[in-house]
mmCIF file of C-alpha atoms in Angstrom:
data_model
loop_
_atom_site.group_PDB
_atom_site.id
_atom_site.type_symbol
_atom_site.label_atom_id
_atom_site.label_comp_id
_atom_site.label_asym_id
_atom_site.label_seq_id
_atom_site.Cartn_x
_atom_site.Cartn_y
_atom_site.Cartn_z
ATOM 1 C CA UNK A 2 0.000 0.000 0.000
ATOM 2 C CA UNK A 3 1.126 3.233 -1.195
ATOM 3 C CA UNK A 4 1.644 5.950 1.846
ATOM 4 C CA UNK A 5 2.952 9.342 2.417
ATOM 5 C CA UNK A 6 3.775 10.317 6.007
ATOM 6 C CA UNK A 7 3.908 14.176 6.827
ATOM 7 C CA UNK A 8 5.563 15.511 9.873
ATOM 8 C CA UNK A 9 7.261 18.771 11.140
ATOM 9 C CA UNK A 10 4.125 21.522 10.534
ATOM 10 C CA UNK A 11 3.601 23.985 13.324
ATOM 11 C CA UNK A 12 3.767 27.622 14.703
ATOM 12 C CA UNK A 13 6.420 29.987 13.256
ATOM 13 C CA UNK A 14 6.732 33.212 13.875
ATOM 14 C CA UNK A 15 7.053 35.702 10.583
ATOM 15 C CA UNK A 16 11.103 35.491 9.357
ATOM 16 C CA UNK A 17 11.194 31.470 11.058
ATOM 17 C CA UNK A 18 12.257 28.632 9.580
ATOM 18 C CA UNK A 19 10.485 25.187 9.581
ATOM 19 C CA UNK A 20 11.032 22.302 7.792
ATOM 20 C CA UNK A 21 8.390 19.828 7.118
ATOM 21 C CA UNK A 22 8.934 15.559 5.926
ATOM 22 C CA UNK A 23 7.470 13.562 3.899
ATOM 23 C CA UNK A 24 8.779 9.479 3.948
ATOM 24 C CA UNK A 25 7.036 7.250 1.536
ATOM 25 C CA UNK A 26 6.629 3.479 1.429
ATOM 26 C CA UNK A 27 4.350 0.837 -1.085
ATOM 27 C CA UNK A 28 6.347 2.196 -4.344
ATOM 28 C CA UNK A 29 9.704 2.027 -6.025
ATOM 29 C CA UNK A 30 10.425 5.538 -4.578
ATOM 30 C CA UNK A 31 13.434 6.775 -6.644
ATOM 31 C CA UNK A 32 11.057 6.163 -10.040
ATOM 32 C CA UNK A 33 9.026 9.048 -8.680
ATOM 33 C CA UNK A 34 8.974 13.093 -8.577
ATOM 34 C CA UNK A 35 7.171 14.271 -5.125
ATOM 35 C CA UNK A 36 5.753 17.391 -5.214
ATOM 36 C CA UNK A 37 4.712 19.833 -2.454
ATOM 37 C CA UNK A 38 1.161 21.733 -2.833
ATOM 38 C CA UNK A 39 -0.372 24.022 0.374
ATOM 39 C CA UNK A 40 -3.649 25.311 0.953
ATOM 40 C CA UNK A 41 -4.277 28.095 2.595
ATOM 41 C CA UNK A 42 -6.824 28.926 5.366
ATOM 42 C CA UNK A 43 -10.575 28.295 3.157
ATOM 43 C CA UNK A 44 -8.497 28.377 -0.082
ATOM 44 C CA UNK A 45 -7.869 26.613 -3.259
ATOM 45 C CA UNK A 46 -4.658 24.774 -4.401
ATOM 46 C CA UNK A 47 -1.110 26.206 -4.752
ATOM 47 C CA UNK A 48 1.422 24.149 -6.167
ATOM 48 C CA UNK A 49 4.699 24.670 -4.493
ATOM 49 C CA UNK A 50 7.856 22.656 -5.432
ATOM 50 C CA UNK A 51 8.777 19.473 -7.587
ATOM 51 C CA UNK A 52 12.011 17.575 -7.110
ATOM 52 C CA UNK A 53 12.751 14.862 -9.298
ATOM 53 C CA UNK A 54 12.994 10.726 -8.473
ATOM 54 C CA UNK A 55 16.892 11.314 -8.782
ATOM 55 C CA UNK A 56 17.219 14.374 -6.710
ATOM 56 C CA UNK A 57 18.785 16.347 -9.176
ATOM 57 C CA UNK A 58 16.456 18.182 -10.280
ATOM 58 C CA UNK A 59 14.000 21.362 -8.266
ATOM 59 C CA UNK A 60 11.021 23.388 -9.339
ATOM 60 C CA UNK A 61 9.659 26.362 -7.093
ATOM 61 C CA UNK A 62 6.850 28.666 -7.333
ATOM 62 C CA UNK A 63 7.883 32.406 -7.698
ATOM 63 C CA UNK A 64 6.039 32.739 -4.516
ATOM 64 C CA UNK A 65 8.633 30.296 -2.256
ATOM 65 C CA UNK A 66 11.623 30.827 -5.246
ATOM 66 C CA UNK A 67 14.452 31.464 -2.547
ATOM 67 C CA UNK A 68 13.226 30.941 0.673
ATOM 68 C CA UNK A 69 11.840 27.500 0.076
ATOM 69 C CA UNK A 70 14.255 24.516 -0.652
ATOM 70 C CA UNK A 71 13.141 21.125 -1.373
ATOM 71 C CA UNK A 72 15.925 18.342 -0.538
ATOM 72 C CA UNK A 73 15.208 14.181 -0.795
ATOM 73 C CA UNK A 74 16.838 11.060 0.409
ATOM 74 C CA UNK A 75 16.366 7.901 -1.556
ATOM 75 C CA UNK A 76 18.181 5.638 0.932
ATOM 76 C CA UNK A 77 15.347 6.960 3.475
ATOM 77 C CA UNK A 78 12.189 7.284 1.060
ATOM 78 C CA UNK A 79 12.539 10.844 2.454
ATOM 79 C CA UNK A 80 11.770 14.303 0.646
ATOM 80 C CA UNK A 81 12.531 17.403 3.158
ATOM 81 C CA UNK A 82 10.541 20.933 2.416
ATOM 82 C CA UNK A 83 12.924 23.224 4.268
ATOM 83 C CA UNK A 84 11.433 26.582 4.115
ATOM 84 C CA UNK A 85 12.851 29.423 5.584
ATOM 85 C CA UNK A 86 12.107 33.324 5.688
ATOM 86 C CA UNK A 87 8.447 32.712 6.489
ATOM 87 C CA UNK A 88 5.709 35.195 5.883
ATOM 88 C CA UNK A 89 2.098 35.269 7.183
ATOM 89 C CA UNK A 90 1.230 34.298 3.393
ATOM 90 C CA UNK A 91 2.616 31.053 4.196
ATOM 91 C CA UNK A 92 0.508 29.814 6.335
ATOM 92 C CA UNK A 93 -1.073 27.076 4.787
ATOM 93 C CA UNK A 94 -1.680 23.238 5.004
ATOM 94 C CA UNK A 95 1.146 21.392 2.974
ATOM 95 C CA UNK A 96 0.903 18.298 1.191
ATOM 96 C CA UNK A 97 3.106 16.154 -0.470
ATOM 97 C CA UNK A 98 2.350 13.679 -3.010
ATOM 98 C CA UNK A 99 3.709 11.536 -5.671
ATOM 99 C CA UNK A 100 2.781 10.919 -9.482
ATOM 100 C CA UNK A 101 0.292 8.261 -10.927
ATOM 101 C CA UNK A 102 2.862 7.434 -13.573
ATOM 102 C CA UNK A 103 5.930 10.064 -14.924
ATOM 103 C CA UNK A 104 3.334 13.055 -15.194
ATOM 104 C CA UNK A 105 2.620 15.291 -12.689
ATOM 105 C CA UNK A 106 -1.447 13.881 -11.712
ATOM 106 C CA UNK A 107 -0.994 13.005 -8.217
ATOM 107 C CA UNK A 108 -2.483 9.637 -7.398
ATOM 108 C CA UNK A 109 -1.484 9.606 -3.760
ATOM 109 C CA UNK A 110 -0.900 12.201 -1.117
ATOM 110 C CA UNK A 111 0.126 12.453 2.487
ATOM 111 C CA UNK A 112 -2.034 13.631 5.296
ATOM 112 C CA UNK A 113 -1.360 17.383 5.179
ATOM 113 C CA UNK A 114 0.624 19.385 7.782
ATOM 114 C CA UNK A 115 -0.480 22.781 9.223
ATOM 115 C CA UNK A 116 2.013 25.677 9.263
ATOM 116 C CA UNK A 117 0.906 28.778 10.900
ATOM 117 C CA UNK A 118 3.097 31.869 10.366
ATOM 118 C CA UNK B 1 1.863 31.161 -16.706
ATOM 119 C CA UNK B 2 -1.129 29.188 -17.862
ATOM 120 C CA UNK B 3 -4.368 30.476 -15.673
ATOM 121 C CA UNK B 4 -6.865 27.577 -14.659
ATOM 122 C CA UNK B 5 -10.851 29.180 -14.220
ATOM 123 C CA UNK B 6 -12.961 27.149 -12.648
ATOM 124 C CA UNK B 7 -17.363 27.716 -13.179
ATOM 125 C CA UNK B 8 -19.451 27.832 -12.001
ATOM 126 C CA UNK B 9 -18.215 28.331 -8.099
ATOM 127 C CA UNK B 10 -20.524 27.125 -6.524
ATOM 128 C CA UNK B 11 -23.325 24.587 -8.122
ATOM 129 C CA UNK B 12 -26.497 23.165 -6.211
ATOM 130 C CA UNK B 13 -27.590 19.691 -7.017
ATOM 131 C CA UNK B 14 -30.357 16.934 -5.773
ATOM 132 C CA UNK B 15 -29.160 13.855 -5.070
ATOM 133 C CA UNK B 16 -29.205 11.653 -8.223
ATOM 134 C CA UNK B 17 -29.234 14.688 -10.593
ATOM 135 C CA UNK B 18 -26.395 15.824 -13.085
ATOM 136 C CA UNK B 19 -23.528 18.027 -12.373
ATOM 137 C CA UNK B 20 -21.557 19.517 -14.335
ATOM 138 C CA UNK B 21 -18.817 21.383 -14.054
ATOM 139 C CA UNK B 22 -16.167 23.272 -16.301
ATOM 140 C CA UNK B 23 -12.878 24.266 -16.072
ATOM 141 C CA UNK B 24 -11.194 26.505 -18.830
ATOM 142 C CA UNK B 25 -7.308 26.988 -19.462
ATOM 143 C CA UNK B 26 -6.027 30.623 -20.848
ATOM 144 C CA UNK B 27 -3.727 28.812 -23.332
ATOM 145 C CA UNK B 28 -4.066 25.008 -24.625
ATOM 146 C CA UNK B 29 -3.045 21.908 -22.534
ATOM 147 C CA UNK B 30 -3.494 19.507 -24.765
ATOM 148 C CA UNK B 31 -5.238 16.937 -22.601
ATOM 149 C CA UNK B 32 -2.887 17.514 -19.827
ATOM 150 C CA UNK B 33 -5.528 18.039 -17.548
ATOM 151 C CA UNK B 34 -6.511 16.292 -14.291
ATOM 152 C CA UNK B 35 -9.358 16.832 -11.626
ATOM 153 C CA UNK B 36 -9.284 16.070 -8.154
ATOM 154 C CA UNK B 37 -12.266 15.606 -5.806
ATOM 155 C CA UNK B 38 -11.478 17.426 -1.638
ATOM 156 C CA UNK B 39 -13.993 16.505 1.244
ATOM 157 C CA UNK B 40 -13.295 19.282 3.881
ATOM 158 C CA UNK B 41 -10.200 17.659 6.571
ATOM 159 C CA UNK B 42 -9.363 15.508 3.134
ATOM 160 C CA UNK B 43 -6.462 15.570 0.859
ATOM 161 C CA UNK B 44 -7.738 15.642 -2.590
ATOM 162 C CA UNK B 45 -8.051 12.529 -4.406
ATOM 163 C CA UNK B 46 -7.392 12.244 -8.043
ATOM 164 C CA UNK B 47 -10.307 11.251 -9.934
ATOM 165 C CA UNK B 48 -9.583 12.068 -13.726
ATOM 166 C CA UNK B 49 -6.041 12.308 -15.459
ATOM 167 C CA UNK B 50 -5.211 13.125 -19.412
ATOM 168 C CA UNK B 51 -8.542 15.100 -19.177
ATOM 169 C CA UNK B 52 -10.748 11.880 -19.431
ATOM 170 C CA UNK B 53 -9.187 9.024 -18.032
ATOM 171 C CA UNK B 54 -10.814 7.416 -14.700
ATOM 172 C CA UNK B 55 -7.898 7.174 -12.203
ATOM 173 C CA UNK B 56 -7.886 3.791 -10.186
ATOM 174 C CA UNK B 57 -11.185 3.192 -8.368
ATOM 175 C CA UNK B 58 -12.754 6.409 -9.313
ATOM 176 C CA UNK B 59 -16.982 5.124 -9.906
ATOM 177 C CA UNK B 60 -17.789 5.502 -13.705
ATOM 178 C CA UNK B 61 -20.804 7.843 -13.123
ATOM 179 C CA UNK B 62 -17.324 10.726 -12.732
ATOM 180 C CA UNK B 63 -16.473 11.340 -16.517
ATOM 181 C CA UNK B 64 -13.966 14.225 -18.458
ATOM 182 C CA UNK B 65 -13.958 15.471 -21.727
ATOM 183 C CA UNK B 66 -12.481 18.180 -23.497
ATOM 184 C CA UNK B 67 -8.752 19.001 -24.721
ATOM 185 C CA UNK B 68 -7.154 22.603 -25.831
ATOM 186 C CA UNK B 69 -8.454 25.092 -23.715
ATOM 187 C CA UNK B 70 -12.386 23.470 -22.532
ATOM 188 C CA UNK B 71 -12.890 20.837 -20.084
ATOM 189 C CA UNK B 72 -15.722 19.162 -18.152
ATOM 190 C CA UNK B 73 -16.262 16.880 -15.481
ATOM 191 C CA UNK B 74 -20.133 15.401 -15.412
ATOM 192 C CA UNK B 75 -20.668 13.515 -12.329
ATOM 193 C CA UNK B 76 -23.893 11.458 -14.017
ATOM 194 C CA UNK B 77 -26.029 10.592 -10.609
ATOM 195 C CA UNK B 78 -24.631 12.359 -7.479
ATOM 196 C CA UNK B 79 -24.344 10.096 -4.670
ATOM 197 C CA UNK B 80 -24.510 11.788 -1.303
ATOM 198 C CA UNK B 81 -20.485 11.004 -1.118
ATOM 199 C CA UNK B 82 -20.274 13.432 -4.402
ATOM 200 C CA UNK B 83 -20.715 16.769 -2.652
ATOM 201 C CA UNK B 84 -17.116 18.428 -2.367
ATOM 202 C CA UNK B 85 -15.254 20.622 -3.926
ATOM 203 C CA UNK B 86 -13.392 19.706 -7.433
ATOM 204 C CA UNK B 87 -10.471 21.086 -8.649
ATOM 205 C CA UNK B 88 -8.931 20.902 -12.189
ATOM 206 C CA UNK B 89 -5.155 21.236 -12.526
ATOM 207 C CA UNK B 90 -3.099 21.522 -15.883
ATOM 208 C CA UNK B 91 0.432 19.758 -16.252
ATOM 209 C CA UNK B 92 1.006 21.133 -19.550
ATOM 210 C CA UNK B 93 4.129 23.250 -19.520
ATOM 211 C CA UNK B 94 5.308 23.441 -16.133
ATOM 212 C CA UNK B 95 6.611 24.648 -14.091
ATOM 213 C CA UNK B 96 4.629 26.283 -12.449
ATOM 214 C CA UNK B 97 2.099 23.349 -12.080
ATOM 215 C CA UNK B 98 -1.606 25.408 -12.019
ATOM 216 C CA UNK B 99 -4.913 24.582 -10.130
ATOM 217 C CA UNK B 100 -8.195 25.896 -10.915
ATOM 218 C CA UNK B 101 -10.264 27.855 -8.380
ATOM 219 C CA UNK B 102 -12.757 25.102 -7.268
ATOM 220 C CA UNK B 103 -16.059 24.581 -7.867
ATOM 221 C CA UNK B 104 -18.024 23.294 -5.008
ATOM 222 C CA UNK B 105 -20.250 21.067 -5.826
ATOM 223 C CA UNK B 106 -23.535 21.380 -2.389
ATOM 224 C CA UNK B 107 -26.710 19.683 -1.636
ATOM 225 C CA UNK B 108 -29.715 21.519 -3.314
#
């Protein structure tokens, strides 16, 4: 079975840093990109960051370009959101999740983690 | 940046009636286009992918059509499990990856 595990939301004050987890298990977990998407308080959808199966590769909203640095370990099953600089704006659930197959349509996500800036 | 618009925002349905909802892209997507189905305290769970492909599980009375810029999702028969809020999301050209608005989808 396919799972994503968030940990590490919480209350930051504006300028913090936090860093939030995600460790996967079920799936071949270096064949996958894992994405990061908030929500904020009674809002839509935001897409945050993308990091490749290898690592290697990064993506980042203009909104979290710079502040926000997405890290994994494949000999954990772990992708790290380290965000830093935070702003009230930020406050938001997170989510990780991974692809269905190569494209970004997200079959499975983790539980969600609250940050409150 | 392609921009996702969701209508309408809110649409009120009886139980067993049709919904359906739209979600329009500002450039084409091809039929890079997914939507996702939230329950409030829920992650959202993917329900259509390649604008009209049932993801795993997903109850055939969900169905997507459209390509380019125009897509639907009809939910055929709402069950009582059905009212949420659906969100389309285009993977067309990213990054940045780009959600619609929502379109909540209440008991009439």
């Amino acid at each position: 079975e396919v799972q994503l595990l968030q940990s590490g939301g919480g209350l930051v004050q504006p300028g913090g840093s936090l860093r939030l987890s995600c460790v996967a298990s079920g799936f071949t977990f270096i064949s996958y990109d894992i994405t990061w998407i908030r929500q904020g308080p009674g809002q839509g959808l935001e897409w945050v960051s993308r990091i490749s199966g290898s690592g290697r590769s990064a993506y980042y909203a203009d909104s979290v370009r710079g502040r926000f640095s997405l890290s994994r370990d494949n000999s954990k099953n772990t992708v790290d959101l380290d965000m830093k600089s935070l702003r009230v704006e930020d406050t938001a659930v997170y989510y990780c999740a991974k692809d269905r197959s190569g494209w970004p349509e997200f079959d499975h996500w983790g539980q969600g983690v609250l940050v409150t800036v | 940046e392609i921009v996702m618009t969701q209508s309408p925002a809110l649409v009120s349905v009886s139980p067993g009636e049709r919904a359906t909802l739209s979600c329009r892209a500002s450039q084409s997507v091809d039929s890079k286009l997914a939507w996702y189905q939230q329950k409030p305290g829920q992650a959202p769970r993917l329900l259509i992918y390649a604008a009209s492909t049932r993801a795993t599980g997903i109850p055939d009375r969900f169905s997507g059509t459209g390509s380019g810029t125009e897509f639907t999702l009809t939910i055929s028969s709402l069950q009582s499990e059905d009212f949420a809020i659906y969100y389309c999301q285009e993977y067309h050209n990213w990054p940045p990856l780009t959600f619609g608005g929502g379109t909540k989808v209440e008991v009439k």
